[in-house]
C-alpha positions as a Python dict, from the first residue, in 0.01 Angstrom:
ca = {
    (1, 'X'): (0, 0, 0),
    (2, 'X'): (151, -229, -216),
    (3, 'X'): (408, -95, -512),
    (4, 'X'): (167, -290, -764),
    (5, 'X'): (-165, -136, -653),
    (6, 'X'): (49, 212, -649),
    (7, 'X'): (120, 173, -1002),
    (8, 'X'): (-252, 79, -1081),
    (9, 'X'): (-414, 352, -914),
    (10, 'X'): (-192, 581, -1111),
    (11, 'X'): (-212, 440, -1388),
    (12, 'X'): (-587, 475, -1378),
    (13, 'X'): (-574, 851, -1325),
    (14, 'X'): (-337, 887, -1605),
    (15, 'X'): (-584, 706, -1853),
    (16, 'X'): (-888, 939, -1675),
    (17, 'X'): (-718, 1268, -1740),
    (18, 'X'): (-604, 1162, -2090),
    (19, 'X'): (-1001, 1087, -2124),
    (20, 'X'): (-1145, 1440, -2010),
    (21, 'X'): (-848, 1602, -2167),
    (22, 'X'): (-950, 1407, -2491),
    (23, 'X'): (-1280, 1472, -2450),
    (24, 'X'): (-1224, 1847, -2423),
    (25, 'X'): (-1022, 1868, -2744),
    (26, 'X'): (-1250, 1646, -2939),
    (27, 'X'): (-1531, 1887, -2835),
    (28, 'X'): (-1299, 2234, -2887),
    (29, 'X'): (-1241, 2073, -3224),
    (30, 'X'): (-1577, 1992, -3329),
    (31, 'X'): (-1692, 2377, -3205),
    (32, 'X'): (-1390, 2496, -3399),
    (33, 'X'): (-1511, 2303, -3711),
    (34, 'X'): (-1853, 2401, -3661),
    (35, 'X'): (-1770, 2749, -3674),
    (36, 'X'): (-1547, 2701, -3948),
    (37, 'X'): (-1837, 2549, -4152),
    (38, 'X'): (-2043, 2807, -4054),
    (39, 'X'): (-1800, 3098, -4164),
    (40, 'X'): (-1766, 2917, -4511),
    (41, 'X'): (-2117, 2892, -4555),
    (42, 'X'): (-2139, 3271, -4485),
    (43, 'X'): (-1861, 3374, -4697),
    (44, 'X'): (-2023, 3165, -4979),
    (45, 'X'): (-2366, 3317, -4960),
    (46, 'X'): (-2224, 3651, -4947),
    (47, 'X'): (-1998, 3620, -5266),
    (48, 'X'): (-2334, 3443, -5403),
    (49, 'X'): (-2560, 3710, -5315),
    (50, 'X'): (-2272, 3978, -5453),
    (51, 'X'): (-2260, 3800, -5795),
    (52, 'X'): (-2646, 3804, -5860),
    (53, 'X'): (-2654, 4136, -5722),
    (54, 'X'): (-2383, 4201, -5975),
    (55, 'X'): (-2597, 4038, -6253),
    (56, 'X'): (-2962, 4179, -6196),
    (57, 'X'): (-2913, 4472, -5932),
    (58, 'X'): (-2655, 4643, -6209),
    (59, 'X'): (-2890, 4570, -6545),
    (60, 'X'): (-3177, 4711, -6351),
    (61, 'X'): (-2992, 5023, -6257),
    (62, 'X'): (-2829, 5074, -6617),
    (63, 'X'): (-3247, 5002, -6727),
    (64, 'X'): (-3395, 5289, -6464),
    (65, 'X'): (-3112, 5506, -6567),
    (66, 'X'): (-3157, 5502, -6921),
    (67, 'X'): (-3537, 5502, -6895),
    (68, 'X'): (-3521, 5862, -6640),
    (69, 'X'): (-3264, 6007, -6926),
    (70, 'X'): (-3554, 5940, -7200),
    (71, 'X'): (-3794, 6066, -6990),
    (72, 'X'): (-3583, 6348, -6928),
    (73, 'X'): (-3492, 6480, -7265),
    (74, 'X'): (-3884, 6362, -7398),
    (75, 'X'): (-4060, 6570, -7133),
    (76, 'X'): (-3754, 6908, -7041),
    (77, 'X'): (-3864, 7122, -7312),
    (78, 'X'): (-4132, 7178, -7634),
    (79, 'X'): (-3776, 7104, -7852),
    (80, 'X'): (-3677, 6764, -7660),
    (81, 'X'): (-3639, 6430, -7797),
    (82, 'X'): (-3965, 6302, -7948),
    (83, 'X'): (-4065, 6662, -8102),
    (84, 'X'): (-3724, 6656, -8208),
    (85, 'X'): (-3710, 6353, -8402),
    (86, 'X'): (-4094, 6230, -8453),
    (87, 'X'): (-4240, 6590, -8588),
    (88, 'X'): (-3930, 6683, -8735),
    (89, 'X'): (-3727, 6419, -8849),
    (90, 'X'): (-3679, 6192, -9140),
    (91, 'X'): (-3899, 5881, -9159),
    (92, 'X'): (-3602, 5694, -9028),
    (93, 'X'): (-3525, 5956, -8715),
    (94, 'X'): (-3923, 5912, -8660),
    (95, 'X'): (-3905, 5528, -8640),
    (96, 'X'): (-3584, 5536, -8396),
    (97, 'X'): (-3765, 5783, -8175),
    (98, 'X'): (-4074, 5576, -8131),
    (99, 'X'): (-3928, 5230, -8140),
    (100, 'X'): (-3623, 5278, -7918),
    (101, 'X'): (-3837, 5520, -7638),
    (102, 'X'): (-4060, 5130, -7649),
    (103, 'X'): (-3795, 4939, -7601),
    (104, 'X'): (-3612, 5145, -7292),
    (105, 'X'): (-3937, 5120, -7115),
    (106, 'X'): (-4004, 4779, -7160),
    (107, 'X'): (-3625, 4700, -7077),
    (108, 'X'): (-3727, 4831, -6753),
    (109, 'X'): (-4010, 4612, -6704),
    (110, 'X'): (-3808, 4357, -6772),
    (111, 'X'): (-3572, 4358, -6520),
    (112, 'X'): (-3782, 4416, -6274),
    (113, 'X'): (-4023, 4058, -6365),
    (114, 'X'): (-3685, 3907, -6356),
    (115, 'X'): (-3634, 4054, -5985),
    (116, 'X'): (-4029, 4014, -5915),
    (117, 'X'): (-3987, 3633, -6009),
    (118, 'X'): (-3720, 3591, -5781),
    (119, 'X'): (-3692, 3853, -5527),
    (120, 'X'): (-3437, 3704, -5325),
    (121, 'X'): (-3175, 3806, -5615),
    (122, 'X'): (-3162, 4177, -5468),
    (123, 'X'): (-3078, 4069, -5150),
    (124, 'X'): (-2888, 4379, -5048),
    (125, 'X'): (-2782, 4197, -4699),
    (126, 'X'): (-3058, 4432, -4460),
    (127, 'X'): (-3421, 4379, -4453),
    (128, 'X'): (-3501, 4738, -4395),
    (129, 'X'): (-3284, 4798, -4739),
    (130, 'X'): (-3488, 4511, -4927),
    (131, 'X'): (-3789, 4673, -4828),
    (132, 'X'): (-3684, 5025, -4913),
    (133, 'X'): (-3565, 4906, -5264),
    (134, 'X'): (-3926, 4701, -5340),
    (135, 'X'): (-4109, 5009, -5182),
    (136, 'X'): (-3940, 5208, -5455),
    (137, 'X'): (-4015, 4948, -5727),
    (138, 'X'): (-4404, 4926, -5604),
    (139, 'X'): (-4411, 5323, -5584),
    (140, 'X'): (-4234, 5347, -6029),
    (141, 'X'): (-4498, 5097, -6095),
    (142, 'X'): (-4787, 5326, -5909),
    (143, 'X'): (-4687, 5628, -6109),
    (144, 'X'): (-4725, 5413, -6453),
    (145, 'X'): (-5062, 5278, -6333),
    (146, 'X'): (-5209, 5591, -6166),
    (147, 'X'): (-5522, 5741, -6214),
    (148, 'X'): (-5461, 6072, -6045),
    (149, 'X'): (-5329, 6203, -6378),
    (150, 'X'): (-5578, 6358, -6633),
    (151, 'X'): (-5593, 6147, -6963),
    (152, 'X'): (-5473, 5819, -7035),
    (153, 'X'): (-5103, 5909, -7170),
    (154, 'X'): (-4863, 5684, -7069),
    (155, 'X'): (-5042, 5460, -6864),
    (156, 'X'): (-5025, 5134, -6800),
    (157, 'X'): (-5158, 4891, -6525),
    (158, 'X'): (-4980, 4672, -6319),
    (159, 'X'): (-5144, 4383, -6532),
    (160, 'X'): (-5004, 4575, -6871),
    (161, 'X'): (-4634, 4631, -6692),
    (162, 'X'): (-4575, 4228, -6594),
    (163, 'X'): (-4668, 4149, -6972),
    (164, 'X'): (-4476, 4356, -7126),
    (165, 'X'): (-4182, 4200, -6849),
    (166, 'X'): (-4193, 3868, -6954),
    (167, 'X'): (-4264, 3914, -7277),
    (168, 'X'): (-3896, 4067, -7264),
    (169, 'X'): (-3711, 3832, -7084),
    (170, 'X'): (-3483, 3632, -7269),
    (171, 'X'): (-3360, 3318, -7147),
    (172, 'X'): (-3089, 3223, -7366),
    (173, 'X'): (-2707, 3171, -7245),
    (174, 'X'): (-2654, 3104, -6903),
    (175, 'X'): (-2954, 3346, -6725),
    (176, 'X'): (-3236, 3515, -6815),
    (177, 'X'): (-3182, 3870, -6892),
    (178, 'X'): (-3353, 4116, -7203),
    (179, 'X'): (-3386, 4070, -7576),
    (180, 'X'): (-3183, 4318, -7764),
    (181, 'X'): (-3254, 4550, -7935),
    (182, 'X'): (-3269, 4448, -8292),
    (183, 'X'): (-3468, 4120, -8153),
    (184, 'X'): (-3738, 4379, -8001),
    (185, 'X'): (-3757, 4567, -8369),
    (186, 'X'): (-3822, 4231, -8511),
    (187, 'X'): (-4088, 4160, -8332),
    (188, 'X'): (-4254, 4509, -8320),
    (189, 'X'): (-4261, 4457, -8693),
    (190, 'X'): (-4346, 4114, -8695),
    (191, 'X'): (-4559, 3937, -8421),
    (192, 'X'): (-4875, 4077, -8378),
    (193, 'X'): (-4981, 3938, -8057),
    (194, 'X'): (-4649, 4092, -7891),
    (195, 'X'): (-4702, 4425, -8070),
    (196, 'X'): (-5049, 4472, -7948),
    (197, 'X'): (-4921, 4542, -7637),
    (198, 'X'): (-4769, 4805, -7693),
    (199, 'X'): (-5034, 4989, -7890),
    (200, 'X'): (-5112, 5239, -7610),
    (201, 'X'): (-4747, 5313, -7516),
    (202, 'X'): (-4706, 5361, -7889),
    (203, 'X'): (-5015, 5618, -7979),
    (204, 'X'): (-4884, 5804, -7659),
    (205, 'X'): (-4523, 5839, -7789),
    (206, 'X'): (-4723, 5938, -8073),
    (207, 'X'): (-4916, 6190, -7968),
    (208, 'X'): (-4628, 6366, -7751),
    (209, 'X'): (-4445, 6385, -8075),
    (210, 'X'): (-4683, 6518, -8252),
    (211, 'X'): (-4778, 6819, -8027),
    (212, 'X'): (-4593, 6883, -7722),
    (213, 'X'): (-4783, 6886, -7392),
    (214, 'X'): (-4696, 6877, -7042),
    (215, 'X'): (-4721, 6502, -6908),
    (216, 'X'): (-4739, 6529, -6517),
    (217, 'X'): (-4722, 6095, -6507),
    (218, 'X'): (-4367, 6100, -6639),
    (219, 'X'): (-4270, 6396, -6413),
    (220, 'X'): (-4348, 6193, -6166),
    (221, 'X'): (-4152, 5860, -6324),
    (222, 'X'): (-3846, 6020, -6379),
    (223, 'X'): (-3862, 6182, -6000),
    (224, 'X'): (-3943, 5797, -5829),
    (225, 'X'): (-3648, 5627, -6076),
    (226, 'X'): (-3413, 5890, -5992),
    (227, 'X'): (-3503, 5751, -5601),
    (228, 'X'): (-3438, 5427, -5690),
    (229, 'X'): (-3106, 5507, -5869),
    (230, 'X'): (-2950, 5687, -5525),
    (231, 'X'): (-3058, 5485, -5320),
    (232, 'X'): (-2924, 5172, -5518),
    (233, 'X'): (-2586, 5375, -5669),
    (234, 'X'): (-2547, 5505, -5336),
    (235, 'X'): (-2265, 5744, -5308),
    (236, 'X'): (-2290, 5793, -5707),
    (237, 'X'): (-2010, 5575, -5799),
    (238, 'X'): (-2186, 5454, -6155),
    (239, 'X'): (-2457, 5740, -6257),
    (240, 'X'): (-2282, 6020, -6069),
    (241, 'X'): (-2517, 6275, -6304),
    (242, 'X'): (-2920, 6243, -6259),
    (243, 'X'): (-3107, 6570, -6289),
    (244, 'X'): (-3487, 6579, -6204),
    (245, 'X'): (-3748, 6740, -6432),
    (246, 'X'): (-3893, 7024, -6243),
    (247, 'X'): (-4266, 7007, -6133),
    (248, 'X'): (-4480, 7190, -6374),
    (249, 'X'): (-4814, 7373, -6384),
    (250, 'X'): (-4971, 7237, -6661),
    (251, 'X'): (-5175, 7532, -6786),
    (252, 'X'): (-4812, 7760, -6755),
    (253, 'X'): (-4516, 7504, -6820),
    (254, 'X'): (-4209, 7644, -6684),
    (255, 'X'): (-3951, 7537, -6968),
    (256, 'X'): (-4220, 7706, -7209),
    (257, 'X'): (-4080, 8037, -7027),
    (258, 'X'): (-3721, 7991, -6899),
    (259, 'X'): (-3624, 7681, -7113),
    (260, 'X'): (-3257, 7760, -7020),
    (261, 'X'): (-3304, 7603, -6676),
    (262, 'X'): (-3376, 7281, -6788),
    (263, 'X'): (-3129, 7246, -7049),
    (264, 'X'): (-2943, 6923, -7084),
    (265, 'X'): (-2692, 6811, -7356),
    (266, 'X'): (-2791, 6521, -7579),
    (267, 'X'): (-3139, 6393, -7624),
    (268, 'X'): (-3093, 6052, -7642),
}
């Protein structure tokens, strides 16, 4: 074999191996960018999905919260918050009571239109966890809506809840999120079409103030939020205090007869 044809032939291999070797890094590279890309992607969907969570999942927990601590201190004893303030307070103290005990329930509703419009904002990373938490939501808004419960007080239907929602949601800034306070008092006083629905809420607010009674349907609320609020604060880092109302015979309330073990400091 000649020294030319020699040099050829190995010439030739050289350039095949650099090919396949070539070939191999090109495609080692392209898997290594893929994955790359993919493990951004990831990384940006999860600090996504943390800062909604971090901007509805944390308002609706601060809303159920405040809304099972009204509940609480309305419905733990014959001297709690609405006989407290509606039959014997001031005309101011009277107006407080009702208006604010409106406004932390429709808060709630609220926040959880905003999540109902789009659900994919409490993403908690699990499907079994998503469905636990929108169980929990569906099961608050079955104790509102129920029928089981004798009378009226306190009810509202799933129809009633989403109105009062959206009628709530404020979409100024940079996200939707509730009208304050003072906004909420303005319109109360102001608007009748937004008012009128919250005439039944209202004469049941009423009422309890008026005369105490036992109201099984927000036994029940305050039990299902409390759910909601462990399972969503789990490990109590933010609301490391919740205390349930205990169930209650209605024709012998138990508070009427040991109110000591139900006791609770403040009664906002």
């Amino acid at each position: 074999m000649s020294t030319e044809l020699v040099v050829a032939s190995i010439s030739g291999a050289v350039a095949l191996v650099s090919v396949v070797v070539s070939a191999r890094a090109s495609r080692r590279q392209a898997l290594l960018a893929a994955e790359l890309e993919r493990q951004t992607a990831a990384l940006a969907r999860d600090v996504a999905r943390q800062d909604v969570m971090s901007r509805v999942r944390d308002p609706l927990l601060w809303a159920a919260y405040d809304l099972q601590s009204r509940i609480y201190n309305i419905a733990r004893s014959q001297f709690g918050f609405l006989a407290l303030y509606c039959k014997d307070g001031n005309p101011q103290e009277r107006e407080y009571a009702r208006r604010n005990t409106l406004y932390v329930i429709a808060e709630y509703f609220c926040w959880v239109e905003i999540i109902r419009r789009q659900v994919q904002f409490l993403d908690l990373g699990n499907r079994e966890d998503n469905r636990r938490v929108v169980g929990l939501l569906h099961e608050v808004s079955n104790r509102f809506s129920s029928d089981r419960n004798q009378g009226a007080g306190f009810r509202l239907f799933r129809g009633e809840q989403r109105a009062i929602g959206e009628l709530m949601i404020s979409e100024d800034g940079d996200g939707k999120g509730s009208i304050g306070y003072a906004e909420f008092c303005r319109r109360l006083a102001t608007d009748q079409d937004f008012s009128a629905w919250f005439s039944s809420l209202d004469e049941s607010i009423q009422v309890l103030g008026d005369e105490f009674y036992v109201e099984q349907r927000l036994i029940e609320i305050q039990h299902t939020l409390i759910k909601l609020i462990t399972f969503l604060d789990e490990g109590g880092e933010r609301f490391p205090f919740t205390r349930e109302l205990p169930q209650q015979r209605t024709d012998r309330p138990l508070w009427l007869s040991h109110p000591q073990d139900v006791s609770e400091p403040g009664t906002g």
